[in-house]
Coordinates of N, CA, C and O in Angstrom, one line a residue:
R16 N -12.1 29.4 1.4 CA -11.5 28.5 0.4 C -11.1 27.2 1.0 O -10.6 27.1 2.1
S17 N -11.2 26.2 0.2 CA -10.9 24.8 0.6 C -9.4 24.5 0.1 O -9.1 24.8 -1.0
F18 N -8.7 24.0 1.0 CA -7.3 23.6 0.7 C -7.3 22.1 0.5 O -7.5 21.3 1.4
W19 N -7.1 21.7 -0.8 CA -7.0 20.3 -1.2 C -8.3 19.5 -0.8 O -8.2 18.4 -0.4
G20 N -9.4 20.2 -0.8 CA -10.6 19.5 -0.5 C -10.8 19.2 1.0 O -11.7 18.4 1.4
L21 N -10.1 19.9 1.9 CA -10.2 19.7 3.3 C -11.6 20.1 3.8 O -12.1 19.5 4.8
Q22 N -12.2 21.1 3.2 CA -13.5 21.6 3.6 C -14.5 20.4 3.4 O -15.3 20.1 4.2
A23 N -14.4 19.9 2.2 CA -15.3 18.8 1.9 C -15.1 17.6 2.8 O -16.0 16.9 3.2
L24 N -13.8 17.3 3.1 CA -13.5 16.2 4.0 C -14.1 16.5 5.4 O -14.6 15.6 6.0
G25 N -13.9 17.7 5.8 CA -14.5 18.1 7.1 C -16.0 17.9 7.2 O -16.6 17.5 8.2
E26 N -16.7 18.3 6.1 CA -18.1 18.2 6.0 C -18.5 16.7 6.0 O -19.5 16.3 6.7
L27 N -17.8 15.9 5.3 CA -18.1 14.4 5.3 C -17.8 13.8 6.7 O -18.6 13.0 7.2
A28 N -16.8 14.3 7.4 CA -16.5 13.8 8.7 C -17.6 14.2 9.7 O -17.9 13.4 10.6
K29 N -18.1 15.4 9.6 CA -19.2 15.8 10.5 C -20.5 15.0 10.2 O -21.2 14.6 11.1
A30 N -20.7 14.7 8.9 CA -21.9 14.0 8.6 C -21.9 12.5 9.0 O -22.8 11.9 9.5
K31 N -20.7 11.8 8.7 CA -20.6 10.4 8.9 C -19.7 10.0 10.1 O -19.7 8.8 10.4
G32 N -18.9 10.9 10.6 CA -18.1 10.6 11.7 C -16.8 9.8 11.2 O -16.3 10.0 10.1
F33 N -16.4 8.8 12.0 CA -15.2 8.1 11.7 C -15.3 7.2 10.5 O -14.3 6.9 9.8
D34 N -16.6 6.9 10.1 CA -16.8 6.0 8.9 C -16.2 6.7 7.7 O -15.9 6.0 6.7
T35 N -16.1 8.0 7.6 CA -15.6 8.7 6.5 C -14.2 8.2 6.2 O -13.9 7.9 5.0
F36 N -13.4 8.1 7.2 CA -12.0 7.7 7.0 C -11.9 6.2 6.6 O -11.0 5.8 5.8
Q37 N -12.8 5.4 7.2 CA -12.8 4.0 6.8 C -13.2 3.8 5.3 O -12.6 3.0 4.6
E38 N -14.1 4.6 4.9 CA -14.5 4.6 3.5 C -13.4 5.0 2.5 O -13.2 4.5 1.5
L39 N -12.7 6.1 2.9 CA -11.6 6.6 2.1 C -10.4 5.8 2.1 O -9.8 5.6 1.1
F40 N -10.0 5.3 3.2 CA -8.7 4.6 3.4 C -8.8 3.1 3.7 O -7.8 2.5 4.1
G41 N -10.0 2.5 3.7 CA -10.2 1.2 4.1 C -9.5 0.1 3.3 O -9.0 -0.9 3.8
E42 N -9.3 0.4 2.1 CA -8.6 -0.5 1.2 C -7.1 -0.1 0.9 O -6.5 -0.7 0.0
Y43 N -6.6 0.8 1.6 CA -5.3 1.4 1.3 C -4.2 0.3 1.5 O -3.3 0.2 0.7
V44 N -4.3 -0.5 2.6 CA -3.2 -1.5 2.8 C -3.3 -2.6 1.7 O -2.2 -3.0 1.2
L45 N -4.5 -3.0 1.3 CA -4.6 -4.0 0.2 C -4.1 -3.4 -1.1 O -3.4 -4.1 -1.8
F46 N -4.4 -2.2 -1.4 CA -3.9 -1.5 -2.6 C -2.4 -1.4 -2.6 O -1.8 -1.7 -3.6
C47 N -1.8 -1.0 -1.5 CA -0.4 -0.9 -1.4 C 0.3 -2.2 -1.5 O 1.4 -2.3 -2.2
S48 N -0.3 -3.3 -1.0 CA 0.3 -4.6 -1.1 C 0.3 -5.1 -2.5 O 1.2 -5.7 -3.0
K49 N -0.8 -4.8 -3.2 CA -0.9 -5.1 -4.7 C 0.2 -4.4 -5.5 O 0.9 -5.0 -6.3
E50 N 0.3 -3.1 -5.3 CA 1.3 -2.4 -6.0 C 2.7 -2.8 -5.6 O 3.6 -2.9 -6.5
L51 N 3.0 -3.1 -4.4 CA 4.3 -3.5 -3.9 C 4.6 -4.9 -4.6 O 5.7 -5.0 -5.1
A52 N 3.7 -5.8 -4.5 CA 3.9 -7.1 -5.1 C 4.2 -7.0 -6.6 O 5.1 -7.6 -7.1
F53 N 3.4 -6.2 -7.3 CA 3.6 -6.0 -8.7 C 5.0 -5.4 -9.1 O 5.7 -5.9 -9.9
T54 N 5.3 -4.3 -8.4 CA 6.6 -3.6 -8.6 C 7.8 -4.5 -8.3 O 8.8 -4.6 -9.1
V55 N 7.8 -5.1 -7.1 CA 9.0 -5.9 -6.7 C 9.1 -7.1 -7.7 O 10.2 -7.4 -8.1
T56 N 8.0 -7.7 -8.0 CA 8.1 -8.9 -8.9 C 8.7 -8.5 -10.3 O 9.5 -9.2 -10.8
K57 N 8.2 -7.4 -10.8 CA 8.7 -7.0 -12.2 C 10.2 -6.7 -12.2 O 10.9 -7.1 -13.1
F58 N 10.6 -6.0 -11.1 CA 12.1 -5.7 -11.1 C 12.9 -6.9 -10.8 O 14.0 -7.0 -11.4
V59 N 12.5 -7.7 -9.9 CA 13.3 -8.9 -9.5 C 13.4 -9.9 -10.7 O 14.5 -10.4 -11.1
I60 N 12.2 -10.1 -11.3 CA 12.2 -11.0 -12.5 C 13.0 -10.4 -13.6 O 13.8 -11.1 -14.3
F61 N 12.9 -9.1 -13.9 CA 13.6 -8.5 -15.0 C 15.1 -8.6 -14.8 O 15.9 -9.0 -15.7
D62 N 15.6 -8.2 -13.6 CA 17.0 -8.2 -13.3 C 17.6 -9.6 -13.3 O 18.7 -9.8 -13.9
S63 N 16.8 -10.5 -12.8 CA 17.3 -11.9 -12.7 C 17.4 -12.5 -14.1 O 18.4 -13.1 -14.5
L64 N 16.4 -12.3 -14.9 CA 16.4 -12.9 -16.3 C 17.5 -12.2 -17.1 O 18.2 -12.9 -17.9
R65 N 17.6 -10.9 -17.0 CA 18.5 -10.2 -17.8 C 20.0 -10.6 -17.5 O 20.8 -10.9 -18.4
E66 N 20.3 -10.7 -16.2 CA 21.6 -11.2 -15.8 C 21.8 -12.6 -16.3 O 22.9 -13.0 -16.7
G67 N 20.8 -13.5 -16.1 CA 20.9 -14.9 -16.6 C 21.2 -15.0 -18.1 O 22.1 -15.7 -18.5
V68 N 20.4 -14.2 -18.9 CA 20.6 -14.3 -20.3 C 22.0 -13.7 -20.7 O 22.7 -14.3 -21.5
L69 N 22.4 -12.6 -20.1 CA 23.7 -12.1 -20.5 C 24.8 -12.9 -20.0 O 25.9 -12.9 -20.5
F70 N 24.6 -13.7 -18.9 CA 25.6 -14.6 -18.4 C 25.8 -15.8 -19.4 O 26.9 -16.3 -19.7
L71 N 24.6 -16.4 -19.8 CA 24.6 -17.5 -20.7 C 25.0 -17.2 -22.1 O 25.6 -18.0 -22.8
L72 N 24.6 -16.0 -22.6 CA 24.9 -15.5 -23.9 C 25.6 -14.2 -23.9 O 25.0 -13.1 -24.2
P73 N 26.9 -14.2 -23.6 CA 27.6 -12.9 -23.4 C 27.7 -12.1 -24.7 O 27.8 -10.9 -24.7
S74 N 27.5 -12.8 -25.9 CA 27.5 -12.0 -27.1 C 26.3 -11.1 -27.3 O 26.4 -10.1 -28.1
F75 N 25.3 -11.3 -26.5 CA 24.1 -10.4 -26.5 C 24.3 -9.1 -25.7 O 23.5 -8.2 -25.8
A76 N 25.4 -9.1 -24.9 CA 25.6 -7.9 -24.0 C 25.6 -6.6 -24.8 O 25.0 -5.6 -24.3
E77 N 26.2 -6.5 -25.9 CA 26.3 -5.3 -26.6 C 25.3 -5.2 -27.8 O 24.5 -4.3 -27.8
A78 N 25.3 -6.2 -28.7 CA 24.6 -6.1 -29.9 C 23.1 -6.2 -29.7 O 22.3 -5.6 -30.3
Q79 N 22.7 -7.0 -28.7 CA 21.2 -7.3 -28.5 C 20.7 -6.9 -27.2 O 19.7 -7.4 -26.7
S80 N 21.4 -6.0 -26.5 CA 20.9 -5.7 -25.1 C 19.5 -5.1 -25.1 O 18.8 -5.4 -24.1
L81 N 19.1 -4.4 -26.1 CA 17.8 -3.8 -26.1 C 16.7 -4.9 -26.3 O 15.6 -4.9 -25.7
L82 N 17.1 -5.8 -27.2 CA 16.2 -7.0 -27.4 C 16.0 -7.8 -26.1 O 14.9 -8.2 -25.8
V83 N 17.1 -8.0 -25.4 CA 17.1 -8.8 -24.2 C 16.3 -8.0 -23.2 O 15.4 -8.6 -22.5
A84 N 16.4 -6.7 -23.1 CA 15.6 -5.9 -22.1 C 14.1 -6.0 -22.4 O 13.3 -6.1 -21.5
C85 N 13.8 -6.0 -23.7 CA 12.4 -6.0 -24.1 C 11.8 -7.4 -23.8 O 10.7 -7.5 -23.2
A86 N 12.5 -8.5 -24.1 CA 12.0 -9.8 -23.9 C 11.9 -10.1 -22.4 O 10.9 -10.6 -21.9
C87 N 12.9 -9.7 -21.6 CA 12.9 -9.9 -20.2 C 11.8 -9.0 -19.5 O 11.2 -9.5 -18.6
G88 N 11.6 -7.9 -20.0 CA 10.5 -7.0 -19.5 C 9.2 -7.6 -19.8 O 8.3 -7.5 -18.9
A89 N 9.0 -8.2 -20.9 CA 7.7 -8.8 -21.2 C 7.4 -10.0 -20.3 O 6.3 -10.1 -19.8
I90 N 8.4 -10.8 -20.0 CA 8.3 -11.9 -19.1 C 8.0 -11.4 -17.7 O 7.2 -11.9 -16.9
A91 N 8.8 -10.4 -17.3 CA 8.6 -9.8 -16.0 C 7.2 -9.2 -15.8 O 6.6 -9.3 -14.8
G92 N 6.7 -8.6 -16.9 CA 5.3 -8.0 -16.8 C 4.3 -9.1 -16.7 O 3.3 -8.9 -15.9
A93 N 4.5 -10.2 -17.4 CA 3.6 -11.4 -17.2 C 3.6 -11.9 -15.8 O 2.5 -12.2 -15.2
A94 N 4.8 -12.1 -15.2 CA 4.9 -12.6 -13.9 C 4.3 -11.6 -12.9 O 3.6 -12.1 -11.9
A95 N 4.5 -10.4 -13.0 CA 3.9 -9.4 -12.1 C 2.4 -9.4 -12.2 O 1.7 -9.2 -11.2
A96 N 1.9 -9.5 -13.4 CA 0.4 -9.6 -13.6 C -0.2 -10.8 -12.9 O -1.2 -10.7 -12.2
V97 N 0.5 -11.9 -13.0 CA 0.0 -13.1 -12.3 C 0.1 -13.0 -10.8 O -0.9 -13.3 -10.1
I98 N 1.1 -12.4 -10.3 CA 1.3 -12.2 -8.8 C 0.3 -11.3 -8.3 O -0.3 -11.5 -7.2
S99 N 0.0 -10.2 -9.0 CA -1.0 -9.2 -8.4 C -2.4 -9.4 -8.8 O -3.3 -8.7 -8.2
H100 N -2.7 -10.4 -9.6 CA -4.1 -10.6 -10.1 C -5.0 -11.0 -9.0 O -6.2 -10.5 -8.9
P101 N -4.7 -11.9 -8.1 CA -5.6 -12.3 -7.0 C -6.1 -11.1 -6.2 O -7.3 -11.0 -5.8
I102 N -5.2 -10.1 -5.9 CA -5.6 -9.0 -5.1 C -6.6 -8.1 -5.9 O -7.6 -7.6 -5.3
D103 N -6.4 -8.0 -7.2 CA -7.3 -7.2 -8.0 C -8.7 -7.9 -8.0 O -9.7 -7.3 -8.1
T104 N -8.6 -9.3 -8.0 CA -9.9 -10.0 -8.0 C -10.6 -9.7 -6.7 O -11.9 -9.6 -6.7
L105 N -9.9 -9.7 -5.6 CA -10.5 -9.4 -4.3 C -11.2 -8.0 -4.3 O -12.2 -7.8 -3.8
F106 N -10.5 -7.0 -5.0 CA -11.0 -5.7 -5.1 C -12.4 -5.7 -5.9 O -13.3 -5.1 -5.5
A107 N -12.3 -6.5 -7.0 CA -13.5 -6.6 -7.8 C -14.7 -7.3 -7.1 O -15.8 -6.8 -7.2
L108 N -14.4 -8.3 -6.3 CA -15.4 -9.0 -5.5 C -16.0 -8.1 -4.5 O -17.2 -8.0 -4.2
K109 N -15.1 -7.3 -3.8 CA -15.6 -6.3 -2.8 C -16.5 -5.3 -3.5 O -17.5 -4.9 -2.9
A110 N -16.1 -4.8 -4.6 CA -16.9 -3.7 -5.3 C -18.2 -4.3 -5.8 O -19.2 -3.5 -5.8
S111 N -18.3 -5.6 -6.1 CA -19.5 -6.1 -6.6 C -20.4 -6.7 -5.5 O -21.4 -7.3 -5.7
G112 N -20.0 -6.4 -4.2 CA -20.8 -6.9 -3.1 C -20.5 -8.3 -2.7 O -21.3 -8.9 -2.0
G113 N -19.4 -8.8 -3.1 CA -19.0 -10.1 -2.7 C -19.5 -11.3 -3.6 O -19.3 -12.4 -3.2
E114 N -20.2 -10.9 -4.7 CA -20.7 -12.0 -5.6 C -19.5 -12.8 -6.1 O -18.5 -12.2 -6.6
G115 N -19.6 -14.1 -6.1 CA -18.5 -15.0 -6.6 C -17.6 -15.5 -5.5 O -16.7 -16.2 -5.8
A116 N -17.8 -15.1 -4.3 CA -17.0 -15.6 -3.2 C -17.4 -17.1 -2.9 O -18.4 -17.6 -3.5
S117 N -16.7 -17.8 -2.1 CA -17.0 -19.2 -1.9 C -18.4 -19.3 -1.2 O -18.9 -18.4 -0.6
S118 N -18.9 -20.5 -1.2 CA -20.3 -20.7 -0.6 C -20.3 -20.6 0.9 O -21.3 -20.3 1.5
E119 N -19.1 -20.7 1.5 CA -19.0 -20.5 3.0 C -18.9 -19.0 3.3 O -18.9 -18.7 4.5
G120 N -18.8 -18.2 2.4 CA -18.7 -16.7 2.6 C -17.3 -16.2 2.8 O -17.1 -15.1 3.1
G121 N -16.3 -17.1 2.7 CA -15.0 -16.7 2.9 C -14.3 -16.3 1.6 O -15.0 -15.7 0.7
L122 N -13.0 -16.5 1.5 CA -12.3 -16.1 0.3 C -12.7 -17.1 -0.9 O -12.9 -18.2 -0.6
P123 N -12.6 -16.6 -2.1 CA -12.9 -17.5 -3.2 C -11.7 -18.4 -3.4 O -10.6 -18.2 -3.0
G124 N -12.0 -19.5 -4.2 CA -11.0 -20.5 -4.4 C -10.0 -20.0 -5.5 O -10.2 -18.9 -6.1
L125 N -8.9 -20.8 -5.6 CA -7.8 -20.4 -6.6 C -8.4 -20.2 -8.0 O -7.9 -19.3 -8.7
D126 N -9.3 -21.1 -8.4 CA -9.9 -20.9 -9.7 C -10.5 -19.6 -10.0 O -10.4 -19.0 -11.0
K127 N -11.2 -19.1 -8.9 CA -11.9 -17.8 -9.1 C -10.9 -16.6 -8.9 O -11.0 -15.6 -9.5
L128 N -9.9 -16.8 -8.1 CA -8.9 -15.7 -7.9 C -8.1 -15.5 -9.1 O -7.6 -14.4 -9.4
F129 N -7.8 -16.5 -9.9 CA -7.0 -16.4 -11.1 C -7.8 -16.3 -12.4 O -7.3 -16.3 -13.5
R130 N -9.1 -16.2 -12.3 CA -10.0 -16.1 -13.5 C -9.7 -14.8 -14.2 O -9.7 -13.8 -13.5
G131 N -9.4 -14.8 -15.5 CA -9.2 -13.6 -16.2 C -7.7 -13.2 -16.2 O -7.4 -12.1 -16.7
V132 N -6.8 -14.1 -15.8 CA -5.4 -13.7 -15.7 C -4.8 -13.6 -17.1 O -3.8 -12.9 -17.3
G133 N -5.3 -14.4 -18.0 CA -4.7 -14.4 -19.4 C -4.8 -13.0 -20.1 O -3.8 -12.5 -20.5
P134 N -6.0 -12.4 -20.1 CA -6.0 -11.1 -20.7 C -5.2 -10.1 -20.0 O -4.6 -9.2 -20.6
R135 N -5.1 -10.2 -18.7 CA -4.3 -9.3 -17.9 C -2.8 -9.4 -18.3 O -2.1 -8.4 -18.4
I136 N -2.3 -10.6 -18.5 CA -1.0 -10.9 -19.0 C -0.8 -10.2 -20.3 O 0.2 -9.5 -20.6
L137 N -1.7 -10.3 -21.2 CA -1.6 -9.7 -22.6 C -1.7 -8.2 -22.5 O -1.1 -7.6 -23.4
I138 N -2.3 -7.7 -21.5 CA -2.3 -6.2 -21.3 C -1.0 -5.7 -20.8 O -0.5 -4.7 -21.3
Y139 N -0.5 -6.3 -19.7 CA 0.6 -5.8 -19.0 C 2.0 -6.1 -19.7 O 2.9 -5.3 -19.6
S140 N 2.1 -7.3 -20.3 CA 3.4 -7.7 -20.9 C 4.0 -6.6 -21.9 O 5.2 -6.2 -21.7
P141 N 3.2 -6.2 -22.9 CA 3.8 -5.2 -23.8 C 4.2 -3.9 -23.1 O 5.2 -3.3 -23.4
G142 N 3.4 -3.4 -22.2 CA 3.7 -2.2 -21.5 C 4.9 -2.2 -20.6 O 5.7 -1.3 -20.6
I143 N 5.1 -3.3 -19.9 CA 6.3 -3.5 -19.1 C 7.5 -3.7 -19.9 O 8.6 -3.2 -19.6
A144 N 7.3 -4.4 -21.1 CA 8.4 -4.6 -22.0 C 8.9 -3.2 -22.5 O 10.1 -3.0 -22.6
L145 N 8.0 -2.4 -22.9 CA 8.3 -1.0 -23.3 C 8.9 -0.2 -22.2 O 9.9 0.5 -22.4
Q146 N 8.4 -0.4 -21.0 CA 9.0 0.3 -19.9 C 10.5 0.0 -19.6 O 11.3 0.8 -19.5
F147 N 10.8 -1.3 -19.7 CA 12.2 -1.7 -19.5 C 13.0 -1.5 -20.7 O 14.2 -1.3 -20.6
L148 N 12.4 -1.4 -21.9 CA 13.2 -1.0 -23.1 C 13.7 0.5 -22.9 O 14.8 0.8 -23.1
V149 N 12.8 1.3 -22.5 CA 13.1 2.7 -22.2 C 14.1 2.8 -21.0 O 15.1 3.6 -21.1
Y150 N 13.9 2.0 -20.0 CA 14.8 2.0 -18.8 C 16.2 1.6 -19.3 O 17.2 2.3 -18.9
D151 N 16.3 0.6 -20.1 CA 17.6 0.2 -20.6 C 18.3 1.2 -21.5 O 19.5 1.4 -21.5
L152 N 17.4 1.8 -22.4 CA 18.0 2.9 -23.2 C 18.5 4.0 -22.4 O 19.6 4.6 -22.7
A153 N 17.8 4.4 -21.4 CA 18.2 5.5 -20.5 C 19.5 5.2 -19.8 O 20.4 6.0 -19.7
R154 N 19.6 3.9 -19.3 CA 20.8 3.5 -18.6 C 22.0 3.5 -19.5 O 23.1 3.9 -19.1
T155 N 21.8 3.0 -20.7 CA 22.8 3.0 -21.7 C 23.3 4.4 -22.1 O 24.5 4.7 -22.1
Y156 N 22.3 5.3 -22.4 CA 22.6 6.6 -22.8 C 23.3 7.4 -21.7 O 24.2 8.2 -21.9
L157 N 22.9 7.2 -20.4 CA 23.5 7.9 -19.3 C 24.8 7.2 -18.8 O 25.4 7.8 -17.9
G158 N 25.1 6.0 -19.3 CA 26.2 5.3 -18.8 C 26.1 4.8 -17.4 O 27.2 4.7 -16.7
V159 N 24.9 4.4 -17.0 CA 24.7 3.9 -15.6 C 24.8 2.4 -15.7 O 24.2 1.7 -16.4
G160 N 25.7 1.9 -14.8 CA 25.8 0.4 -14.7 C 25.7 0.0 -13.2 O 25.4 0.8 -12.4
A161 N 26.0 -1.3 -13.0 CA 25.9 -1.8 -11.6 C 26.9 -1.1 -10.7 O 26.7 -0.9 -9.6
G162 N 28.1 -0.8 -11.3 CA 29.1 -0.1 -10.5 C 28.7 1.3 -10.0 O 29.1 1.8 -9.0
S163 N 27.8 1.9 -10.8 CA 27.3 3.3 -10.4 C 26.5 3.2 -9.1 O 26.6 4.1 -8.3
L164 N 25.7 2.1 -9.0 CA 24.9 2.0 -7.8 C 25.8 1.8 -6.6 O 25.6 2.4 -5.5
L165 N 26.8 0.9 -6.8 CA 27.8 0.7 -5.7 C 28.5 2.0 -5.3 O 28.7 2.2 -4.1
Q166 N 28.8 2.8 -6.3 CA 29.5 4.1 -6.0 C 28.6 5.0 -5.2 O 29.0 5.7 -4.3
T167 N 27.3 5.0 -5.6 CA 26.4 5.8 -4.9 C 26.2 5.4 -3.4 O 26.2 6.2 -2.5
L168 N 26.2 4.1 -3.2 CA 26.1 3.6 -1.9 C 27.3 3.9 -1.1 O 27.3 4.2 0.1
D169 N 28.5 3.9 -1.7 CA 29.8 4.3 -1.1 C 29.7 5.8 -0.6 O 30.1 6.1 0.5
I170 N 29.2 6.6 -1.5 CA 29.1 8.0 -1.2 C 28.2 8.3 0.0 O 28.4 9.1 0.8
L171 N 27.1 7.5 0.0 CA 26.1 7.7 1.1 C 26.5 7.0 2.4 O 25.9 7.2 3.4
G172 N 27.6 6.3 2.3 CA 28.1 5.6 3.5 C 27.4 4.4 3.9 O 27.4 3.9 5.1
V173 N 26.7 3.7 2.9 CA 26.0 2.5 3.2 C 27.0 1.3 3.2 O 27.7 1.1 2.2
P174 N 27.1 0.5 4.3 CA 28.1 -0.6 4.3 C 27.6 -1.7 3.3 O 26.5 -1.9 3.2
Q175 N 28.6 -2.3 2.7 CA 28.3 -3.3 1.7 C 28.9 -4.6 2.2 O 29.9 -4.7 2.9
A176 N 28.2 -5.7 1.9 CA 28.6 -7.0 2.3 C 29.9 -7.5 1.6 O 30.2 -7.2 0.6

C-alpha cells in the first residue's frame, strides 16, 4: 500500500532522479511569495482603512460597522489582486513556455506584468469583501476586539512595546 502517494513519488524519483523534486517543488517559493503578498496586503489594507474610517467617522462604529467592513474588504481585495498579479503573470508565462516575455529573453515589462489586472480586481474584490464581512460578523458575535489580542499576548508572555 502507498502512504500519501509515496510509492508513486518513489517510482518517479527512480525514473527521473533529482529532477522529480525540481518539477514538484520548483515553483514553491514563487507560489508562497504570491500568497504571502496577497494575504499580508489584504489584511494590512483592510485594518488600516477600517481604523481610518472609524476614526474619521466615529458614528459608523456601531450602526454601519458591517458596511465599513464590506467596503474596506472590497478595497483590500482590489489592492491584494494588484500586488499579486505580476507573480501570477510570471506563472502563466512559464506555463506557456515563456511566450510574451521581453525580446531580450528576460522578464516582461510592466505593461505585460499588469495585463489583465482589471478582471482580476473584479473577481477578487467581492470575495474578499464577503470574507471580511463574515470576519467582522464573527468578531462582533464572539465579542473579540483589539483588547482581546493584547490579552492573549499577555497570557502568552509576549512583551509589548
